[in-house]
Amino acid sequence: MRLLSVRLIVSLIIGITLVSLAFSYHQVLRERKSLRGDLERRAEVLGESFAVNVERSLESPSPEGLQRLVDSFGSRERLLGVAVYDPQGTPLAVSSPLAQSLGIAPTEVTRALSTNREQSSFVTLDKNRVHIFALPLHRREQIVGGLALLHDVDYIRAQNLRTWRQAFLGILIQVFLIVFITLLIVRWSIAGPIARAAQWMRALRMGRISSPQQMPDLDLFKPLAWEVVTFAESLNQARNAAENEARLREAGQSLWTADRLAIQIQARLHGSRLFVVSNREPYIHQRNGKSIEVSVPASGLVTALEPVLNACDGTWIAHGSGDADPEVVDAHDRLRVPPDDPRYTLRRVWLSKEEEEGYYYGFSNEGLWPLCHIAHTRPVFRQRDWELYQDVNRKFAGAVLEEIADTSNPILLVQDYHFALLPRLIKEKRPDARVAIFWHIPWPNVEAFGICPWQRQLLDGLLGADLIGFHIQSHCNNFLQTVDRAMESRIDAEHFAVLRQNHRTVVRPFPISVELCDDDPSDDARYGTDYEERSGLLHSLGVDSAFLGIGVDRVDYTKGIHERFRAIERFLEKYPRYQGQFTFIQIGAPSRTHIKRYHDLLAEIEAEAERINWRFQTAGWKPILFLKRQHSHQEIEAYYRAADLCLVTSLHDGMNLVAKEFLAARKDERGVLILSQFTGAARELHDALLVNPYDIDQTAEAIRSALEMGPEEKRMRVHRMRKIIRENNIYRWAGNLVTELCELQVDNAYRERRARQRGTATSA
Ligand code: G6P
């Protein structure tokens, strides 16, 4: 830095001096020219007026008179002297001090006499610089002699020297001021920020800083700062990934990451592409006045699939449900997402109100949803809903066929109960496609499913797939038993497959999961200490409570929110010492509110929370806070981190990702998970406090155990469960699903026919 400053100063001094010298030189030249001009004009005026007197004096020749005239004139300011010559150049009279120097007529005089014109020049006379002005003298048009005026020009040189002196002084002052100011600027706005940034980067390199966002402000270097932050983020990610890999290598395992999934899928696709179909789209565009806002819906399916699509740049086909959705797509109803970092294509399918009513609200959510969740809400099956369900499945099939038209052997992952008919519709047209359907909700027992009037058609549609996935083995078993009971088919019990009409469908469990980034230290910096975060959160909600519980759900009757609230009531009843000490926050995202059951449920849950609050609340405390709106992932994570316990009390749930998200958020290895035994997650998370949500006393007891559990036991439990999630994360789910699908033997007839057609086309 010091060397840099010296170089900067020297360069500045040289630069400023050269420029100033050039300017001063120019100024001196101008000044000299102007002074000489003045002198020449003065000599001319003087010469001409004096010539008149001399000419008159020459008319009556009197050498003494001429000499007196010359002497009296020659004493003027700056005039060194004058001389008068005859036409041959012989001096007639010369000012006394110059008698010697002008004894012989100067060249200017002889030239003036020979040319009959005025002559003027600057010459050196007796080692002095002088100006000579010569002119011919006349009488009646005849040249009767010459006149010379000599001026001293030393004052011009003196003036030039003065100018140079002032210029040097000016240069000195300028150099000093400019160097001083420049050094100040460099120190304040360049060297200071750069030194701080360097210090920050050194700390980052040594792992002492976690959040790239905390980069010191680099004022003038915004673009550079931006690159540095991005670079630091990548460095952080790479370091975290390397540390993760190293830790897992040590443990003899290998972690599934987004990168590994991308590589795995690319390797399996053999140049083909991945397509996903779901009802819910990952991004919804909605109008808000003049602007369009984009939001991510509250959906476990979206949470799970987004990383998969991000990893392999596929196409996601989904219902465009936002009112501004049509405004942001291209002519093929496509757009690239995520909006701020586009990585894959979203193809939107438009549905009429009637279609949405019958297919989504009606058949899917009033029929299949309660049918598959044994949660004591009667399924409703309407003929019209069923027709619309078929229509919409056909409409989506059309969109999928368009999207896969140019891809041979495409890989298609169909999602959920909205599209039971889609696998067959696709396979009929494109047997070369590998089709899997993942059923995100439970599959009930044979008797329960048997009440659906169209169970055969649904099973037939599903069995068009090459692979059917459920979260857990018991759902696979239920499905196989249902097929066995309802369809003409052969069940290969050994390989968990169904053989029907020369087609084989494999049925497998793939427990879905979340991403667990436990090694992103930037989180610490982003959120401050647990204590600060928790008190900030409680303060913002106006809660003053020693213990905090959290529940996060779509408001759905399968989630057991009633039972949960009643368990909290029972707990406070049984253990009054916790009154005023324990608050439960229920985040409830309103869902499917078009359906009366859901609409009523929202009001019922609110009323239930009110009832319990009324019973126990005091001036500054409430046992239950019901936050009835959709929250972002970041908001929810803050609650997860602040809570002492998380309650998941689903009456029946395919997996339940809230349980896993809660654990993923608990890097501190604290917090207790109370988990319904009727969730798929309960099969993996044995260290949760498992409860039967219908058993209110048992859940109340679990709340007490959770609050009174020792820190070491909590840590061990969370540690073990996080290990399970880390190893069985969302990337493993997707990787296993795609790998299994790609390794299946699929029908070759179509592929061969296509190959033959292509061969013919090429030879033609
Ligand atoms: C369940 C389903 C998902 C669905 C989610 C949200 O988890 O299995 O497919 O995305 O509920 O429901 P919604 O009807 O709002 O999409």
Coordinates of N, CA and C in Angstrom, one line a residue, residues 111-276:
R111 N 18.4 49.0 -45.4 CA 17.3 48.4 -46.1 C 16.1 49.4 -46.3
A112 N 15.9 50.2 -45.3 CA 14.8 51.2 -45.4 C 15.1 52.2 -46.5
L113 N 16.4 52.6 -46.7 CA 16.8 53.5 -47.7 C 16.7 52.9 -49.1
S114 N 17.1 51.6 -49.2 CA 17.1 51.0 -50.5 C 15.7 50.6 -50.9
T115 N 14.8 50.3 -49.9 CA 13.5 49.8 -50.3 C 12.4 50.9 -50.2
N116 N 12.9 52.1 -49.6 CA 12.0 53.2 -49.3 C 10.8 52.8 -48.4
R117 N 11.1 51.8 -47.5 CA 10.0 51.3 -46.6 C 10.5 51.2 -45.2
E118 N 9.6 51.2 -44.2 CA 10.0 51.1 -42.8 C 10.5 49.7 -42.6
Q119 N 11.5 49.5 -41.7 CA 12.0 48.2 -41.4 C 12.1 48.1 -39.8
S120 N 11.8 46.9 -39.4 CA 11.8 46.8 -37.9 C 12.3 45.4 -37.6
S121 N 13.2 45.3 -36.6 CA 13.7 43.9 -36.1 C 14.3 44.0 -34.7
F122 N 14.3 42.8 -34.1 CA 15.0 42.7 -32.8 C 16.3 42.1 -33.0
V123 N 17.3 42.8 -32.6 CA 18.7 42.4 -32.8 C 19.6 42.5 -31.5
T124 N 20.8 41.9 -31.6 CA 21.7 42.1 -30.5 C 22.7 43.1 -30.8
L125 N 22.8 44.1 -30.0 CA 23.7 45.2 -30.3 C 24.6 45.4 -29.0
D126 N 25.9 45.3 -29.2 CA 26.8 45.3 -28.1 C 26.3 44.4 -26.9
K127 N 26.0 43.2 -27.3 CA 25.5 42.2 -26.4 C 24.2 42.5 -25.7
N128 N 23.5 43.5 -26.1 CA 22.2 43.8 -25.6 C 21.1 43.5 -26.6
R129 N 19.9 43.0 -26.1 CA 18.8 42.8 -27.1 C 18.2 44.2 -27.2
V130 N 18.0 44.6 -28.5 CA 17.4 45.9 -28.8 C 16.4 45.8 -29.9
H131 N 15.5 46.8 -30.0 CA 14.6 46.8 -31.1 C 15.0 48.0 -32.0
I132 N 15.2 47.8 -33.3 CA 15.5 48.9 -34.2 C 14.3 49.1 -35.2
F133 N 13.9 50.3 -35.2 CA 12.9 50.7 -36.2 C 13.5 51.8 -37.1
A134 N 13.6 51.5 -38.4 CA 14.2 52.4 -39.3 C 13.2 52.9 -40.4
L135 N 13.3 54.1 -40.8 CA 12.4 54.6 -41.8 C 13.1 55.6 -42.7
P136 N 12.7 55.7 -44.0 CA 13.4 56.7 -44.9 C 12.8 58.1 -44.6
L137 N 13.7 59.1 -44.8 CA 13.2 60.5 -44.6 C 13.1 61.2 -46.0
H138 N 12.1 62.0 -46.2 CA 11.8 62.5 -47.5 C 11.7 64.1 -47.6
R139 N 12.0 64.5 -48.7 CA 11.7 65.9 -49.0 C 11.2 65.9 -50.5
R140 N 10.1 66.5 -50.6 CA 9.4 66.5 -52.0 C 9.6 65.1 -52.6
E141 N 9.2 64.2 -52.0 CA 9.1 62.8 -52.6 C 10.5 62.2 -52.7
Q142 N 11.6 62.9 -52.4 CA 13.0 62.4 -52.6 C 13.5 61.9 -51.2
I143 N 14.2 60.8 -51.3 CA 14.8 60.3 -50.0 C 16.0 61.1 -49.7
V144 N 15.9 61.7 -48.5 CA 17.0 62.6 -48.1 C 17.8 62.1 -46.9
G145 N 17.4 60.9 -46.5 CA 18.1 60.3 -45.4 C 17.3 59.2 -44.7
G146 N 17.9 58.6 -43.6 CA 17.2 57.6 -42.9 C 17.2 57.8 -41.4
L147 N 16.2 57.3 -40.7 CA 16.1 57.5 -39.3 C 16.0 56.2 -38.6
A148 N 16.8 56.0 -37.5 CA 16.7 54.8 -36.7 C 16.3 55.1 -35.3
L149 N 15.4 54.3 -34.7 CA 15.0 54.4 -33.3 C 15.4 53.1 -32.6
L150 N 16.1 53.2 -31.5 CA 16.5 51.9 -30.8 C 15.7 51.9 -29.5
H151 N 15.1 50.8 -29.2 CA 14.4 50.6 -28.0 C 15.0 49.5 -27.2
D152 N 15.0 49.6 -25.9 CA 15.5 48.6 -25.0 C 14.5 47.5 -24.9
V153 N 14.9 46.2 -25.1 CA 13.9 45.1 -24.9 C 14.1 44.3 -23.6
D154 N 15.0 44.7 -22.8 CA 15.3 43.9 -21.6 C 14.0 43.8 -20.7
Y155 N 13.2 44.9 -20.7 CA 12.0 44.8 -19.8 C 11.1 43.6 -20.2
I156 N 11.1 43.2 -21.6 CA 10.3 42.1 -22.0 C 10.8 40.8 -21.3
R157 N 12.1 40.6 -21.4 CA 12.8 39.5 -20.8 C 12.4 39.4 -19.3
A158 N 12.5 40.6 -18.6 CA 12.3 40.7 -17.2 C 10.8 40.3 -16.9
Q159 N 9.9 40.7 -17.8 CA 8.5 40.4 -17.6 C 8.3 38.9 -17.7
N160 N 9.0 38.3 -18.7 CA 8.9 36.8 -19.0 C 9.5 36.1 -17.7
L161 N 10.5 36.5 -17.2 CA 11.1 35.9 -16.0 C 10.1 35.9 -14.8
R162 N 9.5 37.1 -14.7 CA 8.5 37.2 -13.6 C 7.4 36.2 -13.8
T163 N 6.9 36.1 -15.1 CA 5.8 35.1 -15.4 C 6.3 33.7 -15.0
W164 N 7.5 33.3 -15.4 CA 8.0 32.0 -15.1 C 8.0 31.8 -13.6
R165 N 8.5 32.8 -12.9 CA 8.6 32.6 -11.4 C 7.2 32.3 -10.8
Q166 N 6.2 33.1 -11.3 CA 4.9 33.0 -10.7 C 4.3 31.6 -11.1
A167 N 4.6 31.2 -12.3 CA 4.2 29.8 -12.8 C 4.7 28.7 -11.9
F168 N 6.0 28.8 -11.6 CA 6.6 27.8 -10.7 C 6.0 27.7 -9.3
L169 N 5.7 28.9 -8.8 CA 5.1 29.0 -7.5 C 3.7 28.4 -7.6
G170 N 3.0 28.7 -8.6 CA 1.6 28.1 -8.8 C 1.7 26.6 -8.9
I171 N 2.7 26.1 -9.7 CA 2.8 24.7 -9.9 C 3.1 24.0 -8.5
L172 N 3.9 24.6 -7.7 CA 4.3 24.1 -6.4 C 3.0 24.0 -5.5
I173 N 2.2 25.0 -5.5 CA 1.0 25.0 -4.7 C 0.0 24.0 -5.2
Q174 N -0.1 24.0 -6.5 CA -1.1 23.0 -7.1 C -0.7 21.6 -6.8
V175 N 0.6 21.3 -7.0 CA 1.1 19.9 -6.7 C 0.8 19.5 -5.3
F176 N 1.1 20.4 -4.4 CA 0.9 20.1 -3.0 C -0.6 19.8 -2.7
L177 N -1.5 20.8 -3.2 CA -2.9 20.6 -2.9 C -3.5 19.4 -3.5
I178 N -3.2 19.2 -4.8 CA -3.8 18.0 -5.5 C -3.3 16.7 -4.9
V179 N -2.0 16.6 -4.6 CA -1.5 15.4 -4.0 C -2.2 15.2 -2.6
F180 N -2.3 16.2 -1.9 CA -2.9 16.1 -0.5 C -4.4 15.6 -0.6
I181 N -5.2 16.3 -1.5 CA -6.6 16.0 -1.7 C -6.7 14.6 -2.2
T182 N -5.9 14.2 -3.2 CA -6.0 12.9 -3.8 C -5.7 11.8 -2.7
L183 N -4.7 12.1 -1.9 CA -4.4 11.1 -0.9 C -5.6 10.9 0.1
L184 N -6.2 12.0 0.4 CA -7.4 12.0 1.3 C -8.5 11.1 0.7
I185 N -8.8 11.4 -0.6 CA -9.8 10.7 -1.3 C -9.5 9.2 -1.4
V186 N -8.3 8.9 -1.7 CA -7.9 7.5 -1.8 C -8.0 6.8 -0.5
R187 N -7.7 7.5 0.5 CA -7.7 6.9 1.9 C -9.2 6.6 2.3
W188 N -10.0 7.7 2.1 CA -11.4 7.5 2.5 C -12.3 6.6 1.7
S189 N -12.2 6.8 0.3 CA -13.2 6.1 -0.5 C -12.6 4.9 -1.2
I190 N -11.3 4.7 -1.2 CA -10.7 3.6 -1.9 C -10.0 2.7 -1.0
A191 N -8.9 3.2 -0.4 CA -8.0 2.4 0.4 C -8.8 1.8 1.6
G192 N -9.6 2.7 2.3 CA -10.3 2.2 3.4 C -11.3 1.1 3.1
P193 N -12.2 1.3 2.2 CA -13.1 0.2 1.8 C -12.4 -1.1 1.3
I194 N -11.4 -0.9 0.5 CA -10.6 -2.0 0.0 C -10.0 -2.8 1.1
A195 N -9.4 -2.1 2.1 CA -8.8 -2.7 3.2 C -9.8 -3.5 4.0
R196 N -11.0 -2.9 4.2 CA -12.0 -3.6 4.9 C -12.5 -4.8 4.2
A197 N -12.7 -4.7 2.8 CA -13.1 -5.8 2.0 C -12.1 -6.9 2.1
A198 N -10.8 -6.5 2.0 CA -9.7 -7.5 2.0 C -9.7 -8.3 3.4
Q199 N -10.0 -7.5 4.4 CA -10.0 -8.1 5.8 C -11.2 -9.1 5.8
W200 N -12.3 -8.6 5.3 CA -13.5 -9.5 5.3 C -13.3 -10.8 4.5
M201 N -12.6 -10.6 3.3 CA -12.4 -11.8 2.5 C -11.4 -12.7 3.1
R202 N -10.4 -12.2 3.8 CA -9.5 -13.0 4.6 C -10.2 -13.9 5.6
A203 N -11.2 -13.1 6.3 CA -11.9 -13.8 7.4 C -12.8 -14.9 6.8
L204 N -13.4 -14.6 5.6 CA -14.2 -15.6 4.9 C -13.4 -16.8 4.5
R205 N -12.2 -16.5 3.9 CA -11.4 -17.6 3.5 C -11.0 -18.5 4.6
M206 N -10.9 -17.9 5.8 CA -10.5 -18.7 6.9 C -11.7 -19.3 7.7
G207 N -12.9 -19.0 7.1 CA -14.1 -19.6 7.7 C -14.6 -18.9 8.9
R208 N -14.1 -17.7 9.2 CA -14.5 -16.9 10.4 C -15.8 -16.1 10.1
I209 N -16.1 -15.9 8.8 CA -17.4 -15.2 8.5 C -18.3 -16.2 7.7
S210 N -19.6 -16.0 8.0 CA -20.5 -16.9 7.4 C -21.3 -16.3 6.3
S211 N -21.8 -15.1 6.5 CA -22.7 -14.6 5.5 C -22.1 -13.6 4.5
P212 N -22.1 -14.0 3.2 CA -21.6 -13.2 2.2 C -22.3 -11.8 2.2
Q213 N -23.6 -11.8 2.7 CA -24.3 -10.6 2.6 C -23.7 -9.5 3.5
Q214 N -22.9 -9.9 4.4 CA -22.3 -8.9 5.3 C -21.1 -8.2 4.8
M215 N -20.9 -8.3 3.5 CA -19.7 -7.6 2.9 C -19.7 -6.1 3.2
P216 N -18.6 -5.6 3.6 CA -18.6 -4.1 3.8 C -18.9 -3.3 2.6
D217 N -19.5 -2.1 2.8 CA -19.9 -1.3 1.6 C -18.7 -0.8 0.8
L218 N -18.7 -1.1 -0.5 CA -17.5 -0.7 -1.3 C -17.8 0.6 -2.2
D219 N -18.7 1.4 -1.7 CA -19.1 2.6 -2.4 C -18.9 2.6 -3.9
L220 N -17.7 3.0 -4.3 CA -17.4 3.2 -5.7 C -17.4 2.0 -6.5
F221 N -17.2 0.8 -5.8 CA -16.9 -0.4 -6.6 C -18.1 -1.4 -6.5
K222 N -19.3 -0.8 -6.6 CA -20.5 -1.7 -6.5 C -20.5 -2.9 -7.4
P223 N -20.1 -2.8 -8.7 CA -20.1 -4.0 -9.5 C -19.1 -5.0 -9.0
L224 N -18.0 -4.5 -8.6 CA -16.9 -5.4 -8.1 C -17.4 -6.1 -6.8
A225 N -18.1 -5.3 -5.9 CA -18.6 -5.8 -4.7 C -19.6 -6.9 -5.0
W226 N -20.4 -6.7 -6.0 CA -21.5 -7.7 -6.3 C -20.8 -9.0 -6.7
E227 N -19.8 -8.9 -7.6 CA -19.1 -10.1 -8.0 C -18.4 -10.8 -6.8
V228 N -17.9 -10.0 -5.9 CA -17.2 -10.6 -4.8 C -18.2 -11.3 -3.9
V229 N -19.4 -10.7 -3.7 CA -20.4 -11.4 -2.9 C -20.8 -12.7 -3.5
T230 N -21.0 -12.7 -4.8 CA -21.4 -13.9 -5.5 C -20.3 -14.9 -5.4
F231 N -19.1 -14.5 -5.6 CA -18.0 -15.4 -5.5 C -17.9 -16.0 -4.1
A232 N -18.1 -15.2 -3.1 CA -18.1 -15.6 -1.8 C -19.2 -16.7 -1.5
E233 N -20.3 -16.4 -2.1 CA -21.4 -17.3 -1.9 C -21.1 -18.7 -2.5
S234 N -20.5 -18.7 -3.7 CA -20.2 -19.9 -4.3 C -19.1 -20.6 -3.5
L235 N -18.2 -19.8 -3.0 CA -17.1 -20.4 -2.2 C -17.7 -21.1 -0.9
N236 N -18.6 -20.4 -0.3 CA -19.3 -20.9 0.9 C -20.0 -22.2 0.6
Q237 N -20.8 -22.2 -0.6 CA -21.5 -23.4 -0.9 C -20.6 -24.6 -1.2
A238 N -19.5 -24.2 -2.0 CA -18.5 -25.3 -2.3 C -17.9 -25.8 -1.0
R239 N -17.6 -24.9 -0.1 CA -17.0 -25.4 1.2 C -17.9 -26.3 1.9
N240 N -19.2 -25.8 2.0 CA -20.2 -26.6 2.7 C -20.4 -28.0 2.1
A241 N -20.5 -28.0 0.8 CA -20.6 -29.3 0.1 C -19.5 -30.2 0.3
A242 N -18.2 -29.6 0.3 CA -17.0 -30.4 0.5 C -17.0 -30.9 2.0
E243 N -17.4 -30.1 2.9 CA -17.4 -30.5 4.3 C -18.5 -31.6 4.5
N244 N -19.6 -31.4 3.9 CA -20.7 -32.5 3.9 C -20.2 -33.8 3.4
E245 N -19.6 -33.7 2.2 CA -19.1 -34.9 1.5 C -18.0 -35.6 2.5
A246 N -17.1 -34.8 3.0 CA -16.1 -35.3 3.8 C -16.7 -36.0 5.0
R247 N -17.7 -35.3 5.6 CA -18.3 -35.9 6.8 C -19.0 -37.3 6.5
L248 N -19.7 -37.3 5.4 CA -20.4 -38.5 5.0 C -19.4 -39.6 4.6
R249 N -18.3 -39.2 3.9 CA -17.4 -40.2 3.5 C -16.8 -40.8 4.7
E250 N -16.6 -40.0 5.8 CA -16.1 -40.5 7.0 C -17.0 -41.5 7.6
A251 N -18.3 -41.2 7.5 CA -19.4 -42.1 8.0 C -19.7 -43.2 7.0
G252 N -18.9 -43.3 6.0 CA -19.1 -44.4 5.0 C -20.3 -44.3 4.1
Q253 N -20.9 -43.1 4.1 CA -22.1 -42.9 3.2 C -21.8 -41.8 2.2
S254 N -22.7 -41.7 1.3 CA -22.5 -40.6 0.4 C -23.8 -39.8 0.3
L255 N -23.7 -38.5 0.4 CA -24.9 -37.7 0.5 C -25.4 -37.4 -0.9
W256 N -26.7 -37.4 -0.9 CA -27.4 -36.9 -2.1 C -27.5 -35.4 -2.1
T257 N -27.0 -34.8 -3.1 CA -27.0 -33.4 -3.2 C -27.7 -33.0 -4.6
A258 N -28.0 -31.7 -4.7 CA -28.6 -31.3 -6.0 C -27.7 -31.6 -7.1
D259 N -26.4 -31.4 -6.9 CA -25.4 -31.7 -8.0 C -25.4 -33.1 -8.3
R260 N -25.4 -33.9 -7.3 CA -25.3 -35.4 -7.6 C -26.6 -35.8 -8.3
L261 N -27.7 -35.3 -7.9 CA -29.0 -35.7 -8.5 C -28.9 -35.3 -10.0
A262 N -28.4 -34.1 -10.3 CA -28.3 -33.6 -11.6 C -27.5 -34.6 -12.5
I263 N -26.3 -34.9 -11.9 CA -25.4 -35.9 -12.7 C -26.1 -37.2 -12.9
Q264 N -26.7 -37.7 -11.8 CA -27.4 -39.0 -11.8 C -28.5 -39.0 -12.9
I265 N -29.3 -37.9 -12.8 CA -30.5 -37.9 -13.8 C -29.9 -37.8 -15.2
Q266 N -28.9 -36.9 -15.4 CA -28.4 -36.8 -16.8 C -27.9 -38.1 -17.3
A267 N -27.2 -38.9 -16.4 CA -26.6 -40.2 -16.8 C -27.8 -41.1 -17.1
R268 N -28.8 -41.1 -16.3 CA -30.0 -42.0 -16.6 C -30.8 -41.7 -17.8
L269 N -30.9 -40.4 -18.0 CA -31.7 -39.9 -19.1 C -31.2 -40.3 -20.5
H270 N -29.9 -40.6 -20.6 CA -29.3 -40.9 -21.9 C -29.7 -39.9 -23.0
G271 N -29.6 -38.6 -22.7 CA -30.0 -37.6 -23.7 C -31.5 -37.3 -23.7
S272 N -32.3 -38.1 -23.0 CA -33.7 -37.8 -23.0 C -34.0 -36.6 -22.0
R273 N -35.3 -36.4 -21.7 CA -35.6 -35.3 -20.8 C -36.6 -35.7 -19.8
L274 N -36.6 -34.9 -18.7 CA -37.6 -35.2 -17.6 C -38.8 -34.3 -17.6
F275 N -39.9 -34.8 -17.5 CA -41.2 -34.1 -17.5 C -42.0 -34.4 -16.2
V276 N -42.5 -33.4 -15.6 CA -43.3 -33.6 -14.4 C -44.7 -33.0 -14.6

